[in-house]
Amino acid sequence: DAGVTQSPTHLIKTRGQQVTLRCSPKSGHDTVSWYQQALGQGPQFIFQYYEEEERQRGNFPDRFSGHQFPNYSSELNVNALLLGDSALYLCASSWLAGGNEQFFGPGTRLTVL
Amino acid sequence: GNSVTQMEGPVTLSEEAFLTINCTYTATGYPSLFWYVQYPGEGLQLLLKATKADDKGSNKGFEATYRKETTSFHLEKGSVQVSDSAVYFCALSTATGNQFYFGTGTSLTVIP
């Protein structure tokens, strides 16, 4: 079992650009959540996807959007990047019917210059 | 609303010392409570969890008890090791499991 995988590991972009981050959930999991972790802070919930639909959303602007595919993998898209978007982006997967334990991937480190 | 408050670090201890990291929460309904650990350059790993009041979660010598009356979930370990050096996050999950709320993290350094 490969666990939760994310790509790329690191990414450098400039202000105004757009970025796409990818996540493959743990085998058997059907739900994917995305979090933003700024340096020295705890993760902040962005949104959660289940059955290819956004199930819940945190307090993030519409510049942050996502998608879930039929194989349960997911993408996080961020448009019009700001310096403040620099952070570690974490993907977590879970099994909706199996309770609320989430398994986290290693994250994608995004730097916006 | 839902929130988690944990003691600020950094915390530095000598090997074999006793560890306590305080965590309190505010929640609507009946949340589940978690401790996650993050090693440098890595994602979060689940350390332990408790899903209802008075439950005790334990793993690798770490323990935490879900105290509804004090809305707390303090992390303890009787004898820390150098390999326990990491950042520890307290978190709660809503009853529906839709969303996790994390504390700001407590950095622990254990010196030989």
GROMACS .gro file of C-alpha atoms in nm:
model
  225
    1ASP     CA    1   0.000   0.000   0.000
    2ALA     CA    2   0.160   0.323  -0.119
    3GLY     CA    3  -0.037   0.543   0.116
    4VAL     CA    4  -0.131   0.895   0.012
    5THR     CA    5   0.093   1.035  -0.261
    6GLN     CA    6   0.126   1.393  -0.381
    7SER     CA    7   0.301   1.558  -0.673
    8PRO     CA    8   0.507   1.754  -0.727
    9THR     CA    9   0.718   1.766  -0.412
   10HIS     CA   10   0.826   2.125  -0.463
   11LEU     CA   11   0.706   2.400  -0.691
   12ILE     CA   12   0.816   2.757  -0.754
   13LYS     CA   13   0.580   3.003  -0.923
   14THR     CA   14   0.556   3.378  -0.966
   15ARG     CA   15   0.273   3.606  -0.863
   16GLY     CA   16  -0.030   3.592  -1.091
   17GLN     CA   17   0.044   3.245  -1.222
   18GLN     CA   18  -0.175   2.940  -1.182
   19VAL     CA   19  -0.078   2.609  -1.022
   20THR     CA   20  -0.217   2.254  -1.010
   21LEU     CA   21  -0.130   2.010  -0.734
   22ARG     CA   22  -0.215   1.641  -0.747
   23CYS     CA   23  -0.307   1.378  -0.491
   24SER     CA   24  -0.366   1.004  -0.503
   25PRO     CA   25  -0.551   0.869  -0.199
   26LYS     CA   26  -0.467   0.564   0.003
   27SER     CA   27  -0.605   0.243  -0.147
   28GLY     CA   28  -0.967   0.190  -0.044
   29HIS     CA   29  -1.029   0.555   0.041
   30ASP     CA   30  -1.298   0.755  -0.136
   31THR     CA   31  -1.269   1.100   0.022
   32VAL     CA   32  -0.995   1.357  -0.027
   33SER     CA   33  -0.936   1.673   0.178
   34TRP     CA   34  -0.689   1.954   0.110
   35TYR     CA   35  -0.512   2.168   0.367
   36GLN     CA   36  -0.280   2.467   0.356
   37GLN     CA   37  -0.003   2.478   0.615
   38ALA     CA   38   0.184   2.806   0.640
   39LEU     CA   39   0.528   2.802   0.798
   40GLY     CA   40   0.505   2.754   1.173
   41GLN     CA   41   0.129   2.709   1.168
   42GLY     CA   42  -0.118   2.426   1.182
   43PRO     CA   43  -0.293   2.304   0.867
   44GLN     CA   44  -0.597   2.500   0.758
   45PHE     CA   45  -0.884   2.317   0.586
   46ILE     CA   46  -0.943   2.420   0.223
   47PHE     CA   47  -1.208   2.175   0.105
   48GLN     CA   48  -1.314   1.811   0.088
   49TYR     CA   49  -1.420   1.601  -0.211
   50TYR     CA   50  -1.639   1.294  -0.219
   51GLU     CA   51  -1.803   1.131  -0.520
   52GLU     CA   52  -1.642   1.393  -0.743
   53GLU     CA   53  -1.816   1.679  -0.566
   54GLU     CA   54  -1.704   1.939  -0.315
   55ARG     CA   55  -1.858   1.827   0.011
   56GLN     CA   56  -1.743   2.107   0.239
   57ARG     CA   57  -1.529   2.416   0.207
   58GLY     CA   58  -1.319   2.615   0.450
   59ASN     CA   59  -1.261   2.988   0.452
   60PHE     CA   60  -1.062   3.017   0.129
   61PRO     CA   61  -1.134   3.240  -0.173
   62ASP     CA   62  -1.267   3.115  -0.504
   63ARG     CA   63  -0.914   3.128  -0.643
   64PHE     CA   64  -0.880   2.788  -0.479
   65SER     CA   65  -1.068   2.519  -0.667
   66GLY     CA   66  -1.051   2.146  -0.690
   67HIS     CA   67  -1.156   1.836  -0.867
   68GLN     CA   68  -1.195   1.469  -0.789
   69PHE     CA   69  -1.172   1.203  -1.058
   70PRO     CA   70  -1.360   0.871  -1.084
   71ASN     CA   71  -1.054   0.690  -0.949
   72TYR     CA   72  -1.077   0.912  -0.636
   73SER     CA   73  -0.759   1.104  -0.711
   74SER     CA   74  -0.781   1.480  -0.678
   75GLU     CA   75  -0.636   1.808  -0.796
   76LEU     CA   76  -0.606   2.142  -0.621
   77ASN     CA   77  -0.592   2.447  -0.848
   78VAL     CA   78  -0.491   2.793  -0.735
   79ASN     CA   79  -0.533   3.088  -0.972
   80ALA     CA   80  -0.380   3.435  -0.961
   81LEU     CA   81  -0.115   3.332  -0.710
   82LEU     CA   82  -0.024   3.569  -0.429
   83LEU     CA   83   0.291   3.576  -0.219
   84GLY     CA   84   0.076   3.467   0.075
   85ASP     CA   85  -0.011   3.143  -0.101
   86SER     CA   86   0.339   3.015  -0.029
   87ALA     CA   87   0.286   2.715   0.199
   88LEU     CA   88   0.292   2.339   0.232
   89TYR     CA   89  -0.022   2.193   0.075
   90LEU     CA   90  -0.134   1.870   0.232
   91CYS     CA   91  -0.373   1.616   0.094
   92ALA     CA   92  -0.551   1.375   0.327
   93SER     CA   93  -0.764   1.076   0.235
   94SER     CA   94  -1.027   0.886   0.429
   95TRP     CA   95  -1.308   0.637   0.385
   96LEU     CA   96  -1.638   0.813   0.435
   97ALA     CA   97  -1.812   0.510   0.583
   98GLY     CA   98  -1.516   0.421   0.799
   99GLY     CA   99  -1.524   0.705   1.046
  100ASN     CA  100  -1.328   1.025   1.039
  101GLU     CA  101  -0.962   0.924   1.055
  102GLN     CA  102  -0.760   1.098   0.784
  103PHE     CA  103  -0.427   0.986   0.640
  104PHE     CA  104  -0.196   1.258   0.516
  105GLY     CA  105   0.043   1.271   0.226
  106PRO     CA  106   0.391   1.427   0.245
  107GLY     CA  107   0.271   1.754   0.096
  108THR     CA  108   0.369   1.986  -0.187
  109ARG     CA  109   0.585   2.285  -0.095
  110LEU     CA  110   0.470   2.584  -0.303
  111THR     CA  111   0.684   2.896  -0.317
  112VAL     CA  112   0.543   3.207  -0.483
  113LEU     CA  113   0.799   3.471  -0.580
  114GLY     CA  114  -1.753   2.735   1.641
  115ASN     CA  115  -1.477   2.477   1.645
  116SER     CA  116  -1.120   2.548   1.747
  117VAL     CA  117  -0.815   2.393   1.910
  118THR     CA  118  -0.567   2.565   2.140
  119GLN     CA  119  -0.242   2.400   2.233
  120MET     CA  120   0.049   2.512   2.444
  121GLU     CA  121   0.308   2.714   2.266
  122GLY     CA  122   0.657   2.589   2.221
  123PRO     CA  123   0.923   2.526   2.162
  124VAL     CA  124   0.968   2.263   2.430
  125THR     CA  125   1.314   2.128   2.505
  126LEU     CA  126   1.356   1.824   2.729
  127SER     CA  127   1.636   1.593   2.827
  128GLU     CA  128   1.612   1.228   2.728
  129GLU     CA  129   1.395   1.022   2.968
  130ALA     CA  130   1.211   1.332   3.095
  131PHE     CA  131   0.832   1.341   3.132
  132LEU     CA  132   0.638   1.516   2.857
  133THR     CA  133   0.308   1.700   2.874
  134ILE     CA  134   0.168   1.907   2.588
  135ASN     CA  135  -0.158   2.077   2.675
  136CYS     CA  136  -0.451   2.090   2.434
  137THR     CA  137  -0.798   2.233   2.485
  138TYR     CA  138  -1.080   2.254   2.238
  139THR     CA  139  -1.406   2.427   2.161
  140ALA     CA  140  -1.659   2.232   1.959
  141THR     CA  141  -2.022   2.202   1.872
  142GLY     CA  142  -2.158   1.852   1.901
  143TYR     CA  143  -1.939   1.556   1.983
  144PRO     CA  144  -1.603   1.575   1.808
  145SER     CA  145  -1.330   1.316   1.779
  146LEU     CA  146  -0.987   1.422   1.903
  147PHE     CA  147  -0.647   1.345   1.756
  148TRP     CA  148  -0.277   1.399   1.803
  149TYR     CA  149  -0.067   1.411   1.488
  150VAL     CA  150   0.313   1.427   1.466
  151GLN     CA  151   0.515   1.593   1.190
  152TYR     CA  152   0.881   1.516   1.140
  153PRO     CA  153   1.098   1.764   0.947
  154GLY     CA  154   1.013   1.772   0.577
  155GLU     CA  155   0.730   1.524   0.611
  156GLY     CA  156   0.351   1.520   0.624
  157LEU     CA  157   0.143   1.450   0.931
  158GLN     CA  158   0.127   1.107   1.089
  159LEU     CA  159  -0.153   1.002   1.320
  160LEU     CA  160  -0.014   0.940   1.668
  161LEU     CA  161  -0.333   0.858   1.859
  162LYS     CA  162  -0.703   0.934   1.872
  163ALA     CA  163  -1.011   0.923   2.094
  164THR     CA  164  -1.365   0.931   1.966
  165LYS     CA  165  -1.573   0.984   2.281
  166ALA     CA  166  -1.552   1.122   2.632
  167ASP     CA  167  -1.323   0.936   2.875
  168ASP     CA  168  -1.159   0.740   2.592
  169LYS     CA  169  -0.783   0.710   2.621
  170GLY     CA  170  -0.577   0.699   2.306
  171SER     CA  171  -0.229   0.550   2.323
  172ASN     CA  172   0.056   0.468   2.088
  173LYS     CA  173   0.435   0.434   2.115
  174GLY     CA  174   0.428   0.529   2.483
  175PHE     CA  175   0.220   0.843   2.424
  176GLU     CA  176  -0.121   0.879   2.588
  177ALA     CA  177  -0.407   1.128   2.587
  178THR     CA  178  -0.749   1.115   2.754
  179TYR     CA  179  -1.061   1.281   2.611
  180ARG     CA  180  -1.191   1.500   2.898
  181LYS     CA  181  -1.529   1.645   2.812
  182GLU     CA  182  -1.569   1.827   3.145
  183THR     CA  183  -1.249   2.024   3.092
  184THR     CA  184  -1.260   2.015   2.709
  185SER     CA  185  -0.903   1.890   2.707
  186PHE     CA  186  -0.690   1.626   2.537
  187HIS     CA  187  -0.342   1.663   2.685
  188LEU     CA  188  -0.058   1.455   2.538
  189GLU     CA  189   0.175   1.275   2.781
  190LYS     CA  190   0.474   1.044   2.766
  191GLY     CA  191   0.660   0.912   3.064
  192SER     CA  192   1.009   0.900   2.915
  193VAL     CA  193   1.093   1.082   2.593
  194GLN     CA  194   1.363   0.981   2.348
  195VAL     CA  195   1.570   1.182   2.103
  196SER     CA  196   1.366   1.024   1.823
  197ASP     CA  197   1.051   1.192   1.961
  198SER     CA  198   1.180   1.530   1.845
  199ALA     CA  199   0.912   1.663   1.610
  200VAL     CA  200   0.617   1.900   1.591
  201TYR     CA  201   0.298   1.776   1.758
  202PHE     CA  202  -0.048   1.889   1.650
  203CYS     CA  203  -0.371   1.850   1.840
  204ALA     CA  204  -0.680   1.831   1.619
  205LEU     CA  205  -1.051   1.777   1.632
  206SER     CA  206  -1.286   1.636   1.376
  207THR     CA  207  -1.649   1.724   1.355
  208ALA     CA  208  -1.903   1.449   1.411
  209THR     CA  209  -1.963   1.419   1.037
  210GLY     CA  210  -1.590   1.390   0.972
  211ASN     CA  211  -1.607   1.661   0.710
  212GLN     CA  212  -1.343   1.887   0.852
  213PHE     CA  213  -1.043   1.883   1.079
  214TYR     CA  214  -0.939   2.176   1.296
  215PHE     CA  215  -0.574   2.187   1.401
  216GLY     CA  216  -0.387   2.367   1.672
  217THR     CA  217  -0.079   2.569   1.583
  218GLY     CA  218   0.159   2.289   1.677
  219THR     CA  219   0.416   2.243   1.954
  220SER     CA  220   0.777   2.184   1.861
  221LEU     CA  221   0.955   1.931   2.083
  222THR     CA  222   1.331   1.887   2.094
  223VAL     CA  223   1.478   1.609   2.306
  224ILE     CA  224   1.846   1.638   2.387
  225PRO     CA  225   2.068   1.344   2.487
   0.00000   0.00000   0.00000
